[in-house]
PDB file of C-alpha atoms in Angstrom:
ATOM      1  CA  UNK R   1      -0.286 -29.737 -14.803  1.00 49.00           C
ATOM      2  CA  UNK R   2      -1.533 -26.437 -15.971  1.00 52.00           C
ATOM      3  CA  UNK R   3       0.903 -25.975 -18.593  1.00 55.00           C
ATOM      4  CA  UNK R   4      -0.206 -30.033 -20.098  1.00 54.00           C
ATOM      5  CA  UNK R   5      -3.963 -27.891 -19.747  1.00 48.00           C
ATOM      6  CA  UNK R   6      -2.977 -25.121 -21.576  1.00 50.00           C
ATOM      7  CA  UNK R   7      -1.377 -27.410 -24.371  1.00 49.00           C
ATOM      8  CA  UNK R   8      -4.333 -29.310 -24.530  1.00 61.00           C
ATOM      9  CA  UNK R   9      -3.022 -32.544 -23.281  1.00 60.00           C
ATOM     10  CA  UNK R  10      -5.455 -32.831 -20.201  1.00 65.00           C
ATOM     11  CA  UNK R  11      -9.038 -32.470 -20.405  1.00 70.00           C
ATOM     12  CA  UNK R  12     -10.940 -30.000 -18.619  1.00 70.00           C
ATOM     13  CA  UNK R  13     -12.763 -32.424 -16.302  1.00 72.00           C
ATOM     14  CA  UNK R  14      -9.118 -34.429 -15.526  1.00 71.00           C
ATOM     15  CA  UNK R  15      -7.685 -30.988 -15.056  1.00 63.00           C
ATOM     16  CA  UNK R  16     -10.523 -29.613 -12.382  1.00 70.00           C
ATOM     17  CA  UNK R  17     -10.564 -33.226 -10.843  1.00 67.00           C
ATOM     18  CA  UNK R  18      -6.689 -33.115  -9.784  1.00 65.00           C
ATOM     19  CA  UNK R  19      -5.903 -29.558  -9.925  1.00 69.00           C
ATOM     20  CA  UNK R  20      -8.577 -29.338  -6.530  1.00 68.00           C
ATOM     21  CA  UNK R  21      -6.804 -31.971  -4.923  1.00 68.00           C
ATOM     22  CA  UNK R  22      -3.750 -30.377  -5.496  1.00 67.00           C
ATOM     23  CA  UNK R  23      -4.943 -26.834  -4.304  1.00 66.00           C
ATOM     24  CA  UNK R  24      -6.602 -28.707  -1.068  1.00 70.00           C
ATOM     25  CA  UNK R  25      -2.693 -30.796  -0.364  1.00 73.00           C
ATOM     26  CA  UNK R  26      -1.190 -27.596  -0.615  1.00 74.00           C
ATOM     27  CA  UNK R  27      -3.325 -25.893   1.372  1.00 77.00           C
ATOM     28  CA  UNK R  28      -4.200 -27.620   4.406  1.00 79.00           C
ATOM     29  CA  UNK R  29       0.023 -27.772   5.793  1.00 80.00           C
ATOM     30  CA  UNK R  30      -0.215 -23.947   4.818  1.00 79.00           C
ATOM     31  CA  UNK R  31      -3.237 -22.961   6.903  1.00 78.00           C
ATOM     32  CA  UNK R  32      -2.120 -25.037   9.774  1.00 79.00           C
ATOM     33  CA  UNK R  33       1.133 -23.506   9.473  1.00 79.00           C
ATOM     34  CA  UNK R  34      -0.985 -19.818   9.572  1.00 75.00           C
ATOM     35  CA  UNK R  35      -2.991 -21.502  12.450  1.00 73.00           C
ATOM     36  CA  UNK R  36      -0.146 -22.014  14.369  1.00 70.00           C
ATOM     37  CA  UNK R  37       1.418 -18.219  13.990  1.00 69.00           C
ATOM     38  CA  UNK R  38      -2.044 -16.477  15.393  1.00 62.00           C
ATOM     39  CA  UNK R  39      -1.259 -14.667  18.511  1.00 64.00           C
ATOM     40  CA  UNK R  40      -3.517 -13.076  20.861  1.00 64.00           C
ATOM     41  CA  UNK R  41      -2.545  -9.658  21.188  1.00 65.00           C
ATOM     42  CA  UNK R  42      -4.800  -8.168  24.125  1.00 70.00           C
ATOM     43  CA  UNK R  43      -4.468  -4.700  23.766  1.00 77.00           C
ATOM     44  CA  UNK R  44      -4.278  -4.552  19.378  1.00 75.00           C
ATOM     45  CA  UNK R  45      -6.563  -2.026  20.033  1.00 80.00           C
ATOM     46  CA  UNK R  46      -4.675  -0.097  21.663  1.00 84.00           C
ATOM     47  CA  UNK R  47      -1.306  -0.435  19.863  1.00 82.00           C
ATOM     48  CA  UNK R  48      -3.320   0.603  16.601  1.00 81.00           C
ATOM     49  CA  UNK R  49      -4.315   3.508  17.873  1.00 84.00           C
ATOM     50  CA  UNK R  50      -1.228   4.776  19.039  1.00 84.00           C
ATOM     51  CA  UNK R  51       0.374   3.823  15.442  1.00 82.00           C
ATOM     52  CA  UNK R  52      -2.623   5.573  13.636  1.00 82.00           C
ATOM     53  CA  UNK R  53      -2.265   8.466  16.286  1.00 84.00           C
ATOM     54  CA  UNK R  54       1.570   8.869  15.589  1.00 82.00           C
ATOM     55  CA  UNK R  55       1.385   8.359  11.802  1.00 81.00           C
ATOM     56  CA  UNK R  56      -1.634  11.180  11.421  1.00 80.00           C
ATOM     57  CA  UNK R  57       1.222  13.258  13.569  1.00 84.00           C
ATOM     58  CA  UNK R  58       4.394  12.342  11.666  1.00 84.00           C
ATOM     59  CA  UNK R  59       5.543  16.443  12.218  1.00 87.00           C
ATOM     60  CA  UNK R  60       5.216  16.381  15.525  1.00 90.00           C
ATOM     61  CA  UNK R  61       6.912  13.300  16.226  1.00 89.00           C
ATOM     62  CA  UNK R  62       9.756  14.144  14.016  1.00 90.00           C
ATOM     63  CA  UNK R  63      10.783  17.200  15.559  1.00 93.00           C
ATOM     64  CA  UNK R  64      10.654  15.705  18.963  1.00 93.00           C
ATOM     65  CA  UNK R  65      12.703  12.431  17.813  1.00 93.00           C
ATOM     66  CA  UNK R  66      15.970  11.754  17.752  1.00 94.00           C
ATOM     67  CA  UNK R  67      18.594  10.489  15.268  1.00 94.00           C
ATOM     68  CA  UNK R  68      18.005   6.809  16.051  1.00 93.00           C
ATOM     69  CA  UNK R  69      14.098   7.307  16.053  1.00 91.00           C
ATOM     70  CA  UNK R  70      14.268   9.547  12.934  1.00 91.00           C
ATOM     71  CA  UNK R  71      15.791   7.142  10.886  1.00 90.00           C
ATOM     72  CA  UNK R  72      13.325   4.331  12.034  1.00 89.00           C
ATOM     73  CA  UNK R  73      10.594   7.076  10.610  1.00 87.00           C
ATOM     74  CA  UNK R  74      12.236   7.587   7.790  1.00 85.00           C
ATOM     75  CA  UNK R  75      13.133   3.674   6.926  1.00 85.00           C
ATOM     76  CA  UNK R  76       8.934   3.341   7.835  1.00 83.00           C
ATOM     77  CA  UNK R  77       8.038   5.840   5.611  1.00 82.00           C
ATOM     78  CA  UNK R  78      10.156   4.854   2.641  1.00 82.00           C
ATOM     79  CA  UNK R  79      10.262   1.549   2.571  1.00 80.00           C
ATOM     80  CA  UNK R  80      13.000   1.389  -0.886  1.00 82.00           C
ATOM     81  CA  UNK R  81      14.703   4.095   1.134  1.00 81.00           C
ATOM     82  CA  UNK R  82      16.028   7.337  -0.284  1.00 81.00           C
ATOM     83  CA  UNK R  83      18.570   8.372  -3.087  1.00 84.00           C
ATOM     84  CA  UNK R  84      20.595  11.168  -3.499  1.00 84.00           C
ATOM     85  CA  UNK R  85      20.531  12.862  -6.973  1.00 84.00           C
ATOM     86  CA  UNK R  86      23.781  14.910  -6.550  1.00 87.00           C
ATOM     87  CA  UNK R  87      23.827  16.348 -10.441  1.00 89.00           C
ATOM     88  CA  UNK R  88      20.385  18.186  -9.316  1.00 88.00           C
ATOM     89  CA  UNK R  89      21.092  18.317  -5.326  1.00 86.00           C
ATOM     90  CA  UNK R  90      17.894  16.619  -3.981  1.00 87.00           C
ATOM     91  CA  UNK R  91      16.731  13.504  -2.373  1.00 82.00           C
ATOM     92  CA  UNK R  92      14.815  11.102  -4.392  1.00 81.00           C
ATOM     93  CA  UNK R  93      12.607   8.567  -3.050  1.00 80.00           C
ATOM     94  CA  UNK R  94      10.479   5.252  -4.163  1.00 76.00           C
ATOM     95  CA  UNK R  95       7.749   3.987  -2.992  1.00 76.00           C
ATOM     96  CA  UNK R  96       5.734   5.064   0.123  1.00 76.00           C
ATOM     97  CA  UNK R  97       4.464   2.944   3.161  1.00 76.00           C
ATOM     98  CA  UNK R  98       0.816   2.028   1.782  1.00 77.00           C
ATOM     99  CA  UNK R  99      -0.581   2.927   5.174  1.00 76.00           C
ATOM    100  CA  UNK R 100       1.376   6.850   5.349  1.00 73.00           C
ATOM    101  CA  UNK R 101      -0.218   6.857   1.573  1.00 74.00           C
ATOM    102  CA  UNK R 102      -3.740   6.457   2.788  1.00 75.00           C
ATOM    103  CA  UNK R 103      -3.444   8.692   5.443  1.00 72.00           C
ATOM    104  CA  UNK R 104      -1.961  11.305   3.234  1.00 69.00           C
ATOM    105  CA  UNK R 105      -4.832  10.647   1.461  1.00 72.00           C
ATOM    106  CA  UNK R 106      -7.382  10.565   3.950  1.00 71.00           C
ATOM    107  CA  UNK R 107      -5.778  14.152   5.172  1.00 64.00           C
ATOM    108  CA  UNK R 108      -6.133  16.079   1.737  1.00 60.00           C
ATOM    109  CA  UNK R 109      -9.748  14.655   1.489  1.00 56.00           C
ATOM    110  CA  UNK R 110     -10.048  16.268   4.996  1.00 54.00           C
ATOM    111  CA  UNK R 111      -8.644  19.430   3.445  1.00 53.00           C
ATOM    112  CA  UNK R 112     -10.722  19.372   0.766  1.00 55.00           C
ATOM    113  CA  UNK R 113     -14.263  19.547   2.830  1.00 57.00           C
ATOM    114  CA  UNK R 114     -12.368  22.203   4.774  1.00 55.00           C
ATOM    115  CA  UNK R 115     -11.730  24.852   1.615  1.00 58.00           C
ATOM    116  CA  UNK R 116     -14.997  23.548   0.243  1.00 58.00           C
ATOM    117  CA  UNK R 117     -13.467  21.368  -2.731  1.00 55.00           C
ATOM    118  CA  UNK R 118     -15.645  18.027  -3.132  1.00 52.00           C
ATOM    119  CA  UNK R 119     -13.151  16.288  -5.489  1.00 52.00           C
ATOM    120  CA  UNK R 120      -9.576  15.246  -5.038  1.00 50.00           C
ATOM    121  CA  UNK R 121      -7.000  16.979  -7.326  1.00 53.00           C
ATOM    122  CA  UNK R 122      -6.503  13.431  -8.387  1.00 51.00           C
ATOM    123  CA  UNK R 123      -9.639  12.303  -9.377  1.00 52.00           C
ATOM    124  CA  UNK R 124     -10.183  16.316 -10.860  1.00 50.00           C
ATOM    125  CA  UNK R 125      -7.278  15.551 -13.236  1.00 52.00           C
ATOM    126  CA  UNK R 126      -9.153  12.741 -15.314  1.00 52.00           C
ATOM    127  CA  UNK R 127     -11.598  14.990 -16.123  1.00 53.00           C
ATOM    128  CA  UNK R 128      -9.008  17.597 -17.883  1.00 56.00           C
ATOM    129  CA  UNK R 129      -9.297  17.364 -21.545  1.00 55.00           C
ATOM    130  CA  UNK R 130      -5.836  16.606 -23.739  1.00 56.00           C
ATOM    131  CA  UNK R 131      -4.843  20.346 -25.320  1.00 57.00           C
ATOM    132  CA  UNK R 132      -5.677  20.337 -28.973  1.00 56.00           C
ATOM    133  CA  UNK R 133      -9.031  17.868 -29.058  1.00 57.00           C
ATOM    134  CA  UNK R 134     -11.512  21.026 -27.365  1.00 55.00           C
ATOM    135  CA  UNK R 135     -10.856  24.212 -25.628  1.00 56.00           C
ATOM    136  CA  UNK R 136      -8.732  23.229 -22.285  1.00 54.00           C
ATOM    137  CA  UNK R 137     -11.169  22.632 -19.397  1.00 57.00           C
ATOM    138  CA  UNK R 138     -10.062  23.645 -15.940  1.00 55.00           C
TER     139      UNK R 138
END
């Protein structure tokens, strides 16, 4: 139906009319489906902040773990898992768990107000000039 829209062959008013009934058929089985996978987890709370607790800890916990718990860190972490790059001799990995991410970056904002920087190396790179335009800015 959208592609007969986008060629022109359907009105816009035909279009909205059936595209919404559509979206609503499609919908309803899928949020009764959701409906029906809620659980009532009693102490979320709790379980949260034991992962948040662990995660803000990840040294700690990896020194005390052992193989088997190490490598369920390590598969948390990395989610794509990691790659060896023998011709240089160092691990490579991909992507990061969003939620280590945020709490790595939640950490060097922390370390920031500590040492008295206000602005994240990150956000302080957009504001370096390309070499050659003006004098480098630091």
């Amino acid at each position: 139906m959208q592609g007969r829209y986008a060629n022109e062959e359907l009105g816009r008013a035909t279009y909205d009319k059936f595209s919404s009934k559509t979206a609503v058929e499609e919908l309803q089985p899928l949020q009764a489906r959701y409906a029906g996978l809620a659980t009532n987890l009693s102490n979320l709370e709790t379980y949260t902040d034991y992962a948040v607790e662990m995660a803000a800890n990840l040294y700690t916990v990896w020194e005390k773990a052992n193989l088997p718990t190490r490598q369920k860190l390590q598969n948390m972490i990395h989610t794509n898992g990691l790659a060896f790059a023998p011709e240089i001799g160092l691990y490579r990995t991909g992507r990061i768990n969003v939620i280590f991410d945020s709490i790595s970056s939640l950490s060097n904002d922390n370390n920031n107000k500590k040492t008295g920087s206000n602005t994240a190396k990150s956000v302080k790179s957009g504001l370096v000039g390309p070499t050659g335009i003006e004098p480098v800015t630091c």
